[in-house]
């Protein structure tokens, strides 16, 4: 009788244990986005050449009000619901499969990096449409009135992009997006797992100190690995044709080469402090929320 009772919940537990890393990843990413969205808005405006962080902030407050900082929040949340759900979920599944193959031993850094690269590619492919909607919604206010697209929310943006430009336009600039995500997630995911092992096992840190320390390291590496790709991606996604219908860049490689020629390698690190302040807290918040969600699930017996 006791055995029957134990055997019954096996199916849902199997489904939940498969779905759980995806649900947790998406939820922690969405919570982090609600906190980080205003900083992201300022970062996009700085990259579009509207002055320093302080100038951009005061101009936005004066001309557009507080709501402007949360413009594109629906696209930001949709992006996390797709991109972070896919990348964190697939990273956990990939690493647990690799640990199984490794007979339960901790993975060497290069294997974690490979899992991070793969998870980043999967996440970015799934999340690319929402990413395009987000960039367009954030850049809209900076365009001349005649060129504005005036999307009301993320779903309106996606609908209009499909209606005006066709379904494949949702993956416009997806090449640079995927490459950037592979770089970012390799930096973020591999360094987090490695740092947790280091802080916990070698340094003897407590749980909260380990999570905060490892997520800070993870945030720095995510920023350093991905900014050059982010710079190129933003340039490609926001470019408009000139009077003759010609675009300034033919593609990412062309954009990268022209940038290198005109400004040297450090041009790609334009706005690194702001980018770091934008990426690292989101990465840290995602890990901290994820840790708290896992603790809640544990205490609830999930």
PDB file of C-alpha atoms in Angstrom:
ATOM      1  CA  UNK A   1       0.000   0.000   0.000  1.00  0.00           C
ATOM      2  CA  UNK A   2       2.794   2.412   1.012  1.00  0.00           C
ATOM      3  CA  UNK A   3       4.608   1.595  -2.233  1.00  0.00           C
ATOM      4  CA  UNK A   4       1.520   2.493  -4.310  1.00  0.00           C
ATOM      5  CA  UNK A   5       1.357   5.884  -2.638  1.00  0.00           C
ATOM      6  CA  UNK A   6       5.006   6.577  -3.416  1.00  0.00           C
ATOM      7  CA  UNK A   7       4.760   5.396  -7.014  1.00  0.00           C
ATOM      8  CA  UNK A   8       1.794   7.589  -8.035  1.00  0.00           C
ATOM      9  CA  UNK A   9       3.329  11.101  -8.188  1.00  0.00           C
ATOM     10  CA  UNK A  10       6.309   9.916 -10.295  1.00  0.00           C
ATOM     11  CA  UNK A  11       4.967  11.302 -13.626  1.00  0.00           C
ATOM     12  CA  UNK A  12       4.304  14.914 -12.575  1.00  0.00           C
ATOM     13  CA  UNK A  13       7.588  15.012 -10.633  1.00  0.00           C
ATOM     14  CA  UNK A  14       9.391  13.916 -13.823  1.00  0.00           C
ATOM     15  CA  UNK A  15       7.698  16.682 -15.835  1.00  0.00           C
ATOM     16  CA  UNK A  16       8.272  19.293 -13.084  1.00  0.00           C
ATOM     17  CA  UNK A  17      11.953  18.418 -12.664  1.00  0.00           C
ATOM     18  CA  UNK A  18      12.415  18.897 -16.442  1.00  0.00           C
ATOM     19  CA  UNK A  19      10.399  22.153 -16.580  1.00  0.00           C
ATOM     20  CA  UNK A  20      11.682  23.599 -13.280  1.00  0.00           C
ATOM     21  CA  UNK A  21      15.037  25.042 -14.497  1.00  0.00           C
ATOM     22  CA  UNK A  22      13.159  26.797 -17.337  1.00  0.00           C
ATOM     23  CA  UNK A  23      10.420  28.215 -15.075  1.00  0.00           C
ATOM     24  CA  UNK A  24      12.976  29.355 -12.484  1.00  0.00           C
ATOM     25  CA  UNK A  25      15.230  30.924 -15.124  1.00  0.00           C
ATOM     26  CA  UNK A  26      12.392  32.880 -16.730  1.00  0.00           C
ATOM     27  CA  UNK A  27      10.947  34.069 -13.401  1.00  0.00           C
ATOM     28  CA  UNK A  28      14.325  35.253 -12.044  1.00  0.00           C
ATOM     29  CA  UNK A  29      15.127  37.051 -15.331  1.00  0.00           C
ATOM     30  CA  UNK A  30      11.735  38.822 -15.369  1.00  0.00           C
ATOM     31  CA  UNK A  31      12.077  39.972 -11.739  1.00  0.00           C
ATOM     32  CA  UNK A  32      15.588  41.275 -12.468  1.00  0.00           C
ATOM     33  CA  UNK A  33      14.309  43.177 -15.535  1.00  0.00           C
ATOM     34  CA  UNK A  34      11.714  45.088 -13.494  1.00  0.00           C
ATOM     35  CA  UNK A  35      14.596  46.399 -11.353  1.00  0.00           C
ATOM     36  CA  UNK A  36      17.041  47.104 -14.212  1.00  0.00           C
ATOM     37  CA  UNK A  37      14.808  48.495 -17.008  1.00  0.00           C
ATOM     38  CA  UNK A  38      15.466  52.252 -16.318  1.00  0.00           C
ATOM     39  CA  UNK A  39      19.275  51.755 -16.465  1.00  0.00           C
ATOM     40  CA  UNK A  40      18.860  49.872 -19.749  1.00  0.00           C
ATOM     41  CA  UNK A  41      16.845  52.748 -21.203  1.00  0.00           C
ATOM     42  CA  UNK A  42      19.651  55.209 -20.340  1.00  0.00           C
ATOM     43  CA  UNK A  43      22.287  52.851 -21.842  1.00  0.00           C
ATOM     44  CA  UNK A  44      20.495  52.737 -25.211  1.00  0.00           C
ATOM     45  CA  UNK A  45      20.233  56.559 -25.312  1.00  0.00           C
ATOM     46  CA  UNK A  46      23.972  56.933 -24.502  1.00  0.00           C
ATOM     47  CA  UNK A  47      24.869  54.477 -27.279  1.00  0.00           C
ATOM     48  CA  UNK A  48      22.689  56.529 -29.639  1.00  0.00           C
ATOM     49  CA  UNK A  49      24.865  59.536 -28.790  1.00  0.00           C
ATOM     50  CA  UNK A  50      22.563  61.628 -26.588  1.00  0.00           C
ATOM     51  CA  UNK A  51      25.171  62.601 -23.990  1.00  0.00           C
ATOM     52  CA  UNK A  52      26.300  61.319 -20.599  1.00  0.00           C
ATOM     53  CA  UNK A  53      24.185  59.315 -18.125  1.00  0.00           C
ATOM     54  CA  UNK A  54      23.338  62.471 -16.117  1.00  0.00           C
ATOM     55  CA  UNK A  55      22.404  64.459 -19.252  1.00  0.00           C
ATOM     56  CA  UNK A  56      20.232  61.652 -20.634  1.00  0.00           C
ATOM     57  CA  UNK A  57      18.456  61.186 -17.280  1.00  0.00           C
ATOM     58  CA  UNK A  58      17.650  64.881 -16.802  1.00  0.00           C
ATOM     59  CA  UNK A  59      16.539  65.299 -20.456  1.00  0.00           C
ATOM     60  CA  UNK A  60      14.241  62.263 -20.206  1.00  0.00           C
ATOM     61  CA  UNK A  61      12.712  63.423 -16.924  1.00  0.00           C
ATOM     62  CA  UNK A  62      12.180  66.957 -18.261  1.00  0.00           C
ATOM     63  CA  UNK A  63      10.783  66.032 -21.688  1.00  0.00           C
ATOM     64  CA  UNK A  64       9.140  62.651 -21.236  1.00  0.00           C
ATOM     65  CA  UNK A  65       8.512  62.069 -17.518  1.00  0.00           C
ATOM     66  CA  UNK A  66       9.185  59.029 -15.309  1.00  0.00           C
ATOM     67  CA  UNK A  67       7.120  56.662 -17.502  1.00  0.00           C
ATOM     68  CA  UNK A  68       9.760  57.025 -20.262  1.00  0.00           C
ATOM     69  CA  UNK A  69      12.211  54.943 -18.193  1.00  0.00           C
ATOM     70  CA  UNK A  70       9.802  51.995 -18.387  1.00  0.00           C
ATOM     71  CA  UNK A  71       9.090  52.323 -22.104  1.00  0.00           C
ATOM     72  CA  UNK A  72       9.577  48.907 -23.633  1.00  0.00           C
ATOM     73  CA  UNK A  73       9.061  47.071 -20.308  1.00  0.00           C
ATOM     74  CA  UNK A  74       6.573  44.684 -21.969  1.00  0.00           C
ATOM     75  CA  UNK A  75       9.232  43.804 -24.589  1.00  0.00           C
ATOM     76  CA  UNK A  76      11.869  43.463 -21.838  1.00  0.00           C
ATOM     77  CA  UNK A  77       9.662  41.035 -19.909  1.00  0.00           C
ATOM     78  CA  UNK A  78       8.739  39.110 -23.058  1.00  0.00           C
ATOM     79  CA  UNK A  79      12.453  38.856 -23.881  1.00  0.00           C
ATOM     80  CA  UNK A  80      13.232  37.409 -20.439  1.00  0.00           C
ATOM     81  CA  UNK A  81      10.248  35.046 -20.662  1.00  0.00           C
ATOM     82  CA  UNK A  82      11.680  33.660 -23.915  1.00  0.00           C
ATOM     83  CA  UNK A  83      15.461  34.236 -23.812  1.00  0.00           C
ATOM     84  CA  UNK A  84      16.311  33.696 -20.117  1.00  0.00           C
ATOM     85  CA  UNK A  85      13.838  30.823 -19.781  1.00  0.00           C
ATOM     86  CA  UNK A  86      15.561  29.067 -22.705  1.00  0.00           C
ATOM     87  CA  UNK A  87      19.197  29.858 -21.804  1.00  0.00           C
ATOM     88  CA  UNK A  88      19.132  29.147 -18.038  1.00  0.00           C
ATOM     89  CA  UNK A  89      16.918  26.082 -18.485  1.00  0.00           C
ATOM     90  CA  UNK A  90      19.058  24.613 -21.260  1.00  0.00           C
ATOM     91  CA  UNK A  91      22.291  25.448 -19.372  1.00  0.00           C
ATOM     92  CA  UNK A  92      21.124  23.477 -16.317  1.00  0.00           C
ATOM     93  CA  UNK A  93      20.057  20.530 -18.459  1.00  0.00           C
ATOM     94  CA  UNK A  94      23.316  20.584 -20.455  1.00  0.00           C
ATOM     95  CA  UNK A  95      25.501  20.776 -17.322  1.00  0.00           C
ATOM     96  CA  UNK A  96      23.595  18.029 -15.503  1.00  0.00           C
ATOM     97  CA  UNK A  97      23.952  15.772 -18.581  1.00  0.00           C
ATOM     98  CA  UNK A  98      27.686  16.616 -18.734  1.00  0.00           C
ATOM     99  CA  UNK A  99      28.111  15.877 -14.994  1.00  0.00           C
ATOM    100  CA  UNK A 100      26.368  12.513 -15.544  1.00  0.00           C
ATOM    101  CA  UNK A 101      28.787  11.754 -18.380  1.00  0.00           C
ATOM    102  CA  UNK A 102      31.607  12.861 -16.063  1.00  0.00           C
ATOM    103  CA  UNK A 103      30.485  10.332 -13.426  1.00  0.00           C
ATOM    104  CA  UNK A 104      29.305  13.030 -11.021  1.00  0.00           C
ATOM    105  CA  UNK A 105      32.603  14.940 -10.847  1.00  0.00           C
ATOM    106  CA  UNK A 106      32.577  18.785 -11.156  1.00  0.00           C
ATOM    107  CA  UNK A 107      32.987  19.980 -14.746  1.00  0.00           C
ATOM    108  CA  UNK A 108      36.247  21.596 -15.922  1.00  0.00           C
ATOM    109  CA  UNK A 109      35.894  25.258 -16.927  1.00  0.00           C
ATOM    110  CA  UNK A 110      36.065  24.623 -20.688  1.00  0.00           C
ATOM    111  CA  UNK A 111      33.070  22.243 -20.483  1.00  0.00           C
ATOM    112  CA  UNK A 112      31.084  24.843 -18.522  1.00  0.00           C
ATOM    113  CA  UNK A 113      32.060  27.423 -21.158  1.00  0.00           C
ATOM    114  CA  UNK A 114      30.828  25.121 -23.954  1.00  0.00           C
ATOM    115  CA  UNK A 115      27.526  24.560 -22.122  1.00  0.00           C
ATOM    116  CA  UNK A 116      27.248  28.357 -21.693  1.00  0.00           C
ATOM    117  CA  UNK A 117      27.938  28.991 -25.403  1.00  0.00           C
ATOM    118  CA  UNK A 118      25.314  26.453 -26.454  1.00  0.00           C
ATOM    119  CA  UNK A 119      22.731  27.711 -23.947  1.00  0.00           C
ATOM    120  CA  UNK A 120      23.343  31.282 -25.150  1.00  0.00           C
ATOM    121  CA  UNK A 121      22.764  30.307 -28.783  1.00  0.00           C
ATOM    122  CA  UNK A 122      19.525  28.463 -27.925  1.00  0.00           C
ATOM    123  CA  UNK A 123      18.261  31.336 -25.762  1.00  0.00           C
ATOM    124  CA  UNK A 124      19.061  34.046 -28.307  1.00  0.00           C
ATOM    125  CA  UNK A 125      17.412  32.228 -31.197  1.00  0.00           C
ATOM    126  CA  UNK A 126      14.215  31.883 -29.146  1.00  0.00           C
ATOM    127  CA  UNK A 127      14.437  35.433 -27.749  1.00  0.00           C
ATOM    128  CA  UNK A 128      15.558  37.349 -30.858  1.00  0.00           C
ATOM    129  CA  UNK A 129      12.089  38.649 -31.925  1.00  0.00           C
ATOM    130  CA  UNK A 130      11.454  40.140 -28.470  1.00  0.00           C
ATOM    131  CA  UNK A 131      14.965  41.631 -28.456  1.00  0.00           C
ATOM    132  CA  UNK A 132      14.321  43.383 -31.783  1.00  0.00           C
ATOM    133  CA  UNK A 133      10.986  44.735 -30.480  1.00  0.00           C
ATOM    134  CA  UNK A 134      12.729  46.032 -27.335  1.00  0.00           C
ATOM    135  CA  UNK A 135      15.545  47.845 -29.232  1.00  0.00           C
ATOM    136  CA  UNK A 136      13.048  49.426 -31.639  1.00  0.00           C
ATOM    137  CA  UNK A 137      10.714  50.577 -28.866  1.00  0.00           C
ATOM    138  CA  UNK A 138      13.607  52.107 -26.904  1.00  0.00           C
ATOM    139  CA  UNK A 139      15.129  53.831 -29.955  1.00  0.00           C
ATOM    140  CA  UNK A 140      11.775  55.108 -31.262  1.00  0.00           C
ATOM    141  CA  UNK A 141      11.714  58.320 -29.207  1.00  0.00           C
ATOM    142  CA  UNK A 142      15.135  59.317 -30.589  1.00  0.00           C
ATOM    143  CA  UNK A 143      13.969  59.234 -34.242  1.00  0.00           C
ATOM    144  CA  UNK A 144      12.493  62.234 -36.124  1.00  0.00           C
ATOM    145  CA  UNK A 145       8.660  62.281 -35.807  1.00  0.00           C
ATOM    146  CA  UNK A 146       8.182  61.171 -39.446  1.00  0.00           C
ATOM    147  CA  UNK A 147      10.317  58.044 -38.964  1.00  0.00           C
ATOM    148  CA  UNK A 148       8.840  56.907 -35.638  1.00  0.00           C
ATOM    149  CA  UNK A 149       7.185  53.521 -35.588  1.00  0.00           C
ATOM    150  CA  UNK A 150       4.950  54.306 -32.547  1.00  0.00           C
ATOM    151  CA  UNK A 151       4.511  50.747 -31.276  1.00  0.00           C
ATOM    152  CA  UNK A 152       2.123  50.612 -28.290  1.00  0.00           C
ATOM    153  CA  UNK A 153       3.603  47.449 -26.717  1.00  0.00           C
ATOM    154  CA  UNK A 154       5.768  44.413 -27.513  1.00  0.00           C
ATOM    155  CA  UNK A 155       2.976  42.393 -29.120  1.00  0.00           C
ATOM    156  CA  UNK A 156       1.927  45.362 -31.278  1.00  0.00           C
ATOM    157  CA  UNK A 157       5.596  45.741 -32.324  1.00  0.00           C
ATOM    158  CA  UNK A 158       5.857  42.040 -33.255  1.00  0.00           C
ATOM    159  CA  UNK A 159       2.543  42.179 -35.153  1.00  0.00           C
ATOM    160  CA  UNK A 160       3.618  45.314 -37.087  1.00  0.00           C
ATOM    161  CA  UNK A 161       7.077  43.904 -37.904  1.00  0.00           C
ATOM    162  CA  UNK A 162       5.455  40.730 -39.340  1.00  0.00           C
ATOM    163  CA  UNK A 163       2.763  42.740 -41.210  1.00  0.00           C
ATOM    164  CA  UNK A 164       5.158  45.340 -42.665  1.00  0.00           C
ATOM    165  CA  UNK A 165       8.364  43.359 -43.173  1.00  0.00           C
ATOM    166  CA  UNK A 166       7.426  39.648 -43.120  1.00  0.00           C
ATOM    167  CA  UNK A 167       7.984  36.888 -40.534  1.00  0.00           C
ATOM    168  CA  UNK A 168      11.728  36.538 -41.155  1.00  0.00           C
ATOM    169  CA  UNK A 169      12.215  40.213 -40.220  1.00  0.00           C
ATOM    170  CA  UNK A 170      11.675  39.104 -36.583  1.00  0.00           C
ATOM    171  CA  UNK A 171      15.169  37.615 -36.801  1.00  0.00           C
ATOM    172  CA  UNK A 172      16.692  40.764 -38.355  1.00  0.00           C
ATOM    173  CA  UNK A 173      20.107  41.185 -36.763  1.00  0.00           C
ATOM    174  CA  UNK A 174      19.729  37.725 -35.177  1.00  0.00           C
ATOM    175  CA  UNK A 175      23.276  36.773 -36.262  1.00  0.00           C
ATOM    176  CA  UNK A 176      24.936  39.416 -34.042  1.00  0.00           C
ATOM    177  CA  UNK A 177      22.315  38.798 -31.314  1.00  0.00           C
ATOM    178  CA  UNK A 178      23.120  35.081 -31.210  1.00  0.00           C
ATOM    179  CA  UNK A 179      26.900  35.672 -31.264  1.00  0.00           C
ATOM    180  CA  UNK A 180      26.611  38.297 -28.493  1.00  0.00           C
ATOM    181  CA  UNK A 181      24.450  35.933 -26.416  1.00  0.00           C
ATOM    182  CA  UNK A 182      26.971  33.116 -26.857  1.00  0.00           C
ATOM    183  CA  UNK A 183      29.769  35.417 -25.623  1.00  0.00           C
ATOM    184  CA  UNK A 184      27.684  36.819 -22.756  1.00  0.00           C
ATOM    185  CA  UNK A 185      26.428  33.439 -21.557  1.00  0.00           C
ATOM    186  CA  UNK A 186      29.832  31.817 -21.831  1.00  0.00           C
ATOM    187  CA  UNK A 187      31.137  34.605 -19.559  1.00  0.00           C
ATOM    188  CA  UNK A 188      28.123  34.632 -17.255  1.00  0.00           C
ATOM    189  CA  UNK A 189      27.239  30.955 -16.798  1.00  0.00           C
ATOM    190  CA  UNK A 190      30.711  29.365 -16.722  1.00  0.00           C
ATOM    191  CA  UNK A 191      32.177  32.008 -14.384  1.00  0.00           C
ATOM    192  CA  UNK A 192      29.202  31.761 -11.983  1.00  0.00           C
ATOM    193  CA  UNK A 193      29.480  27.994 -11.533  1.00  0.00           C
ATOM    194  CA  UNK A 194      33.282  28.229 -11.287  1.00  0.00           C
ATOM    195  CA  UNK A 195      33.062  31.073  -8.713  1.00  0.00           C
ATOM    196  CA  UNK A 196      30.497  29.213  -6.600  1.00  0.00           C
ATOM    197  CA  UNK A 197      32.902  26.261  -6.381  1.00  0.00           C
ATOM    198  CA  UNK A 198      35.797  28.627  -5.542  1.00  0.00           C
ATOM    199  CA  UNK A 199      33.992  30.743  -2.901  1.00  0.00           C
ATOM    200  CA  UNK A 200      32.263  27.788  -1.246  1.00  0.00           C
ATOM    201  CA  UNK A 201      34.955  25.126  -1.334  1.00  0.00           C
ATOM    202  CA  UNK A 202      38.252  27.064  -1.381  1.00  0.00           C
ATOM    203  CA  UNK A 203      37.258  30.204   0.567  1.00  0.00           C
ATOM    204  CA  UNK A 204      34.670  28.644   2.873  1.00  0.00           C
ATOM    205  CA  UNK A 205      32.105  31.437   2.284  1.00  0.00           C
ATOM    206  CA  UNK A 206      28.534  31.129   3.564  1.00  0.00           C
ATOM    207  CA  UNK A 207      25.621  30.690   1.159  1.00  0.00           C
ATOM    208  CA  UNK A 208      24.592  34.347   0.698  1.00  0.00           C
ATOM    209  CA  UNK A 209      28.204  35.606   0.433  1.00  0.00           C
ATOM    210  CA  UNK A 210      28.896  32.897  -2.157  1.00  0.00           C
ATOM    211  CA  UNK A 211      25.838  33.818  -4.254  1.00  0.00           C
ATOM    212  CA  UNK A 212      26.566  37.582  -4.130  1.00  0.00           C
ATOM    213  CA  UNK A 213      30.315  37.117  -4.782  1.00  0.00           C
ATOM    214  CA  UNK A 214      29.845  34.629  -7.620  1.00  0.00           C
ATOM    215  CA  UNK A 215      27.087  36.715  -9.227  1.00  0.00           C
ATOM    216  CA  UNK A 216      29.348  39.824  -9.167  1.00  0.00           C
ATOM    217  CA  UNK A 217      32.176  37.887 -10.882  1.00  0.00           C
ATOM    218  CA  UNK A 218      29.610  36.492 -13.325  1.00  0.00           C
ATOM    219  CA  UNK A 219      28.288  40.000 -14.090  1.00  0.00           C
ATOM    220  CA  UNK A 220      31.760  41.358 -14.838  1.00  0.00           C
ATOM    221  CA  UNK A 221      32.654  38.513 -17.223  1.00  0.00           C
ATOM    222  CA  UNK A 222      29.265  38.687 -18.932  1.00  0.00           C
ATOM    223  CA  UNK A 223      29.880  42.418 -19.608  1.00  0.00           C
ATOM    224  CA  UNK A 224      33.506  42.109 -20.723  1.00  0.00           C
ATOM    225  CA  UNK A 225      32.788  39.214 -23.093  1.00  0.00           C
ATOM    226  CA  UNK A 226      29.713  40.732 -24.716  1.00  0.00           C
ATOM    227  CA  UNK A 227      30.103  44.527 -25.066  1.00  0.00           C
ATOM    228  CA  UNK A 228      31.923  44.495 -28.455  1.00  0.00           C
ATOM    229  CA  UNK A 229      29.124  42.305 -29.871  1.00  0.00           C
ATOM    230  CA  UNK A 230      26.452  44.467 -28.204  1.00  0.00           C
ATOM    231  CA  UNK A 231      27.944  47.594 -29.773  1.00  0.00           C
ATOM    232  CA  UNK A 232      27.826  46.066 -33.282  1.00  0.00           C
ATOM    233  CA  UNK A 233      24.333  44.632 -32.707  1.00  0.00           C
ATOM    234  CA  UNK A 234      22.917  48.022 -31.628  1.00  0.00           C
ATOM    235  CA  UNK A 235      24.495  49.760 -34.659  1.00  0.00           C
ATOM    236  CA  UNK A 236      22.997  47.174 -37.054  1.00  0.00           C
ATOM    237  CA  UNK A 237      19.519  47.106 -35.493  1.00  0.00           C
ATOM    238  CA  UNK A 238      19.103  50.889 -35.419  1.00  0.00           C
ATOM    239  CA  UNK A 239      20.567  51.743 -38.865  1.00  0.00           C
ATOM    240  CA  UNK A 240      18.294  53.559 -41.324  1.00  0.00           C
ATOM    241  CA  UNK A 241      18.804  53.783 -45.125  1.00  0.00           C
ATOM    242  CA  UNK A 242      20.039  57.121 -46.523  1.00  0.00           C
ATOM    243  CA  UNK A 243      18.297  59.128 -49.282  1.00  0.00           C
ATOM    244  CA  UNK A 244      19.410  56.596 -51.948  1.00  0.00           C
ATOM    245  CA  UNK A 245      18.182  53.667 -49.854  1.00  0.00           C
ATOM    246  CA  UNK A 246      21.690  52.526 -48.931  1.00  0.00           C
ATOM    247  CA  UNK A 247      22.468  51.292 -45.413  1.00  0.00           C
ATOM    248  CA  UNK A 248      25.691  52.465 -43.683  1.00  0.00           C
ATOM    249  CA  UNK A 249      26.788  48.839 -43.060  1.00  0.00           C
ATOM    250  CA  UNK A 250      26.306  45.739 -45.182  1.00  0.00           C
ATOM    251  CA  UNK A 251      26.393  43.468 -42.102  1.00  0.00           C
ATOM    252  CA  UNK A 252      28.003  42.833 -38.715  1.00  0.00           C
ATOM    253  CA  UNK A 253      31.477  42.076 -40.072  1.00  0.00           C
ATOM    254  CA  UNK A 254      31.394  45.259 -42.179  1.00  0.00           C
ATOM    255  CA  UNK A 255      30.225  47.253 -39.129  1.00  0.00           C
ATOM    256  CA  UNK A 256      32.983  45.730 -36.966  1.00  0.00           C
ATOM    257  CA  UNK A 257      35.702  46.458 -39.542  1.00  0.00           C
ATOM    258  CA  UNK A 258      34.528  50.047 -40.142  1.00  0.00           C
ATOM    259  CA  UNK A 259      34.348  50.662 -36.379  1.00  0.00           C
ATOM    260  CA  UNK A 260      37.843  49.214 -35.907  1.00  0.00           C
ATOM    261  CA  UNK A 261      39.186  51.386 -38.740  1.00  0.00           C
ATOM    262  CA  UNK A 262      37.567  54.617 -37.525  1.00  0.00           C
ATOM    263  CA  UNK A 263      37.970  54.269 -33.748  1.00  0.00           C
ATOM    264  CA  UNK A 264      40.337  51.387 -32.979  1.00  0.00           C
ATOM    265  CA  UNK A 265      39.568  48.398 -30.716  1.00  0.00           C
ATOM    266  CA  UNK A 266      38.544  50.543 -27.719  1.00  0.00           C
ATOM    267  CA  UNK A 267      35.647  51.978 -29.740  1.00  0.00           C
ATOM    268  CA  UNK A 268      33.859  48.667 -29.080  1.00  0.00           C
ATOM    269  CA  UNK A 269      34.132  49.368 -25.352  1.00  0.00           C
ATOM    270  CA  UNK A 270      32.349  52.738 -25.673  1.00  0.00           C
ATOM    271  CA  UNK A 271      30.304  53.149 -22.501  1.00  0.00           C
ATOM    272  CA  UNK A 272      31.842  50.113 -20.724  1.00  0.00           C
ATOM    273  CA  UNK A 273      31.242  51.491 -17.188  1.00  0.00           C
ATOM    274  CA  UNK A 274      27.562  52.155 -18.001  1.00  0.00           C
ATOM    275  CA  UNK A 275      27.252  48.821 -19.814  1.00  0.00           C
ATOM    276  CA  UNK A 276      28.821  47.045 -16.837  1.00  0.00           C
ATOM    277  CA  UNK A 277      26.480  48.900 -14.469  1.00  0.00           C
ATOM    278  CA  UNK A 278      23.600  47.750 -16.691  1.00  0.00           C
ATOM    279  CA  UNK A 279      24.609  44.123 -17.396  1.00  0.00           C
ATOM    280  CA  UNK A 280      26.258  43.158 -14.093  1.00  0.00           C
ATOM    281  CA  UNK A 281      23.324  44.110 -11.804  1.00  0.00           C
ATOM    282  CA  UNK A 282      20.882  42.267 -14.097  1.00  0.00           C
ATOM    283  CA  UNK A 283      23.109  39.187 -13.997  1.00  0.00           C
ATOM    284  CA  UNK A 284      23.508  39.531 -10.205  1.00  0.00           C
ATOM    285  CA  UNK A 285      19.777  40.078  -9.663  1.00  0.00           C
ATOM    286  CA  UNK A 286      18.955  37.084 -11.877  1.00  0.00           C
ATOM    287  CA  UNK A 287      21.250  34.791  -9.842  1.00  0.00           C
ATOM    288  CA  UNK A 288      20.047  36.169  -6.479  1.00  0.00           C
ATOM    289  CA  UNK A 289      16.358  35.841  -7.447  1.00  0.00           C
ATOM    290  CA  UNK A 290      17.078  32.355  -8.822  1.00  0.00           C
ATOM    291  CA  UNK A 291      18.721  31.365  -5.529  1.00  0.00           C
ATOM    292  CA  UNK A 292      15.737  32.682  -3.532  1.00  0.00           C
ATOM    293  CA  UNK A 293      13.207  30.950  -5.826  1.00  0.00           C
ATOM    294  CA  UNK A 294      15.081  27.654  -5.412  1.00  0.00           C
ATOM    295  CA  UNK A 295      15.085  28.112  -1.609  1.00  0.00           C
ATOM    296  CA  UNK A 296      11.316  28.765  -1.607  1.00  0.00           C
ATOM    297  CA  UNK A 297      10.723  25.670  -3.743  1.00  0.00           C
ATOM    298  CA  UNK A 298      12.891  23.589  -1.419  1.00  0.00           C
ATOM    299  CA  UNK A 299      10.973  24.763   1.657  1.00  0.00           C
ATOM    300  CA  UNK A 300       7.681  24.073  -0.160  1.00  0.00           C
ATOM    301  CA  UNK A 301       8.961  20.589  -1.085  1.00  0.00           C
ATOM    302  CA  UNK A 302       8.874  21.220  -4.851  1.00  0.00           C
TER     303      UNK A 302
END
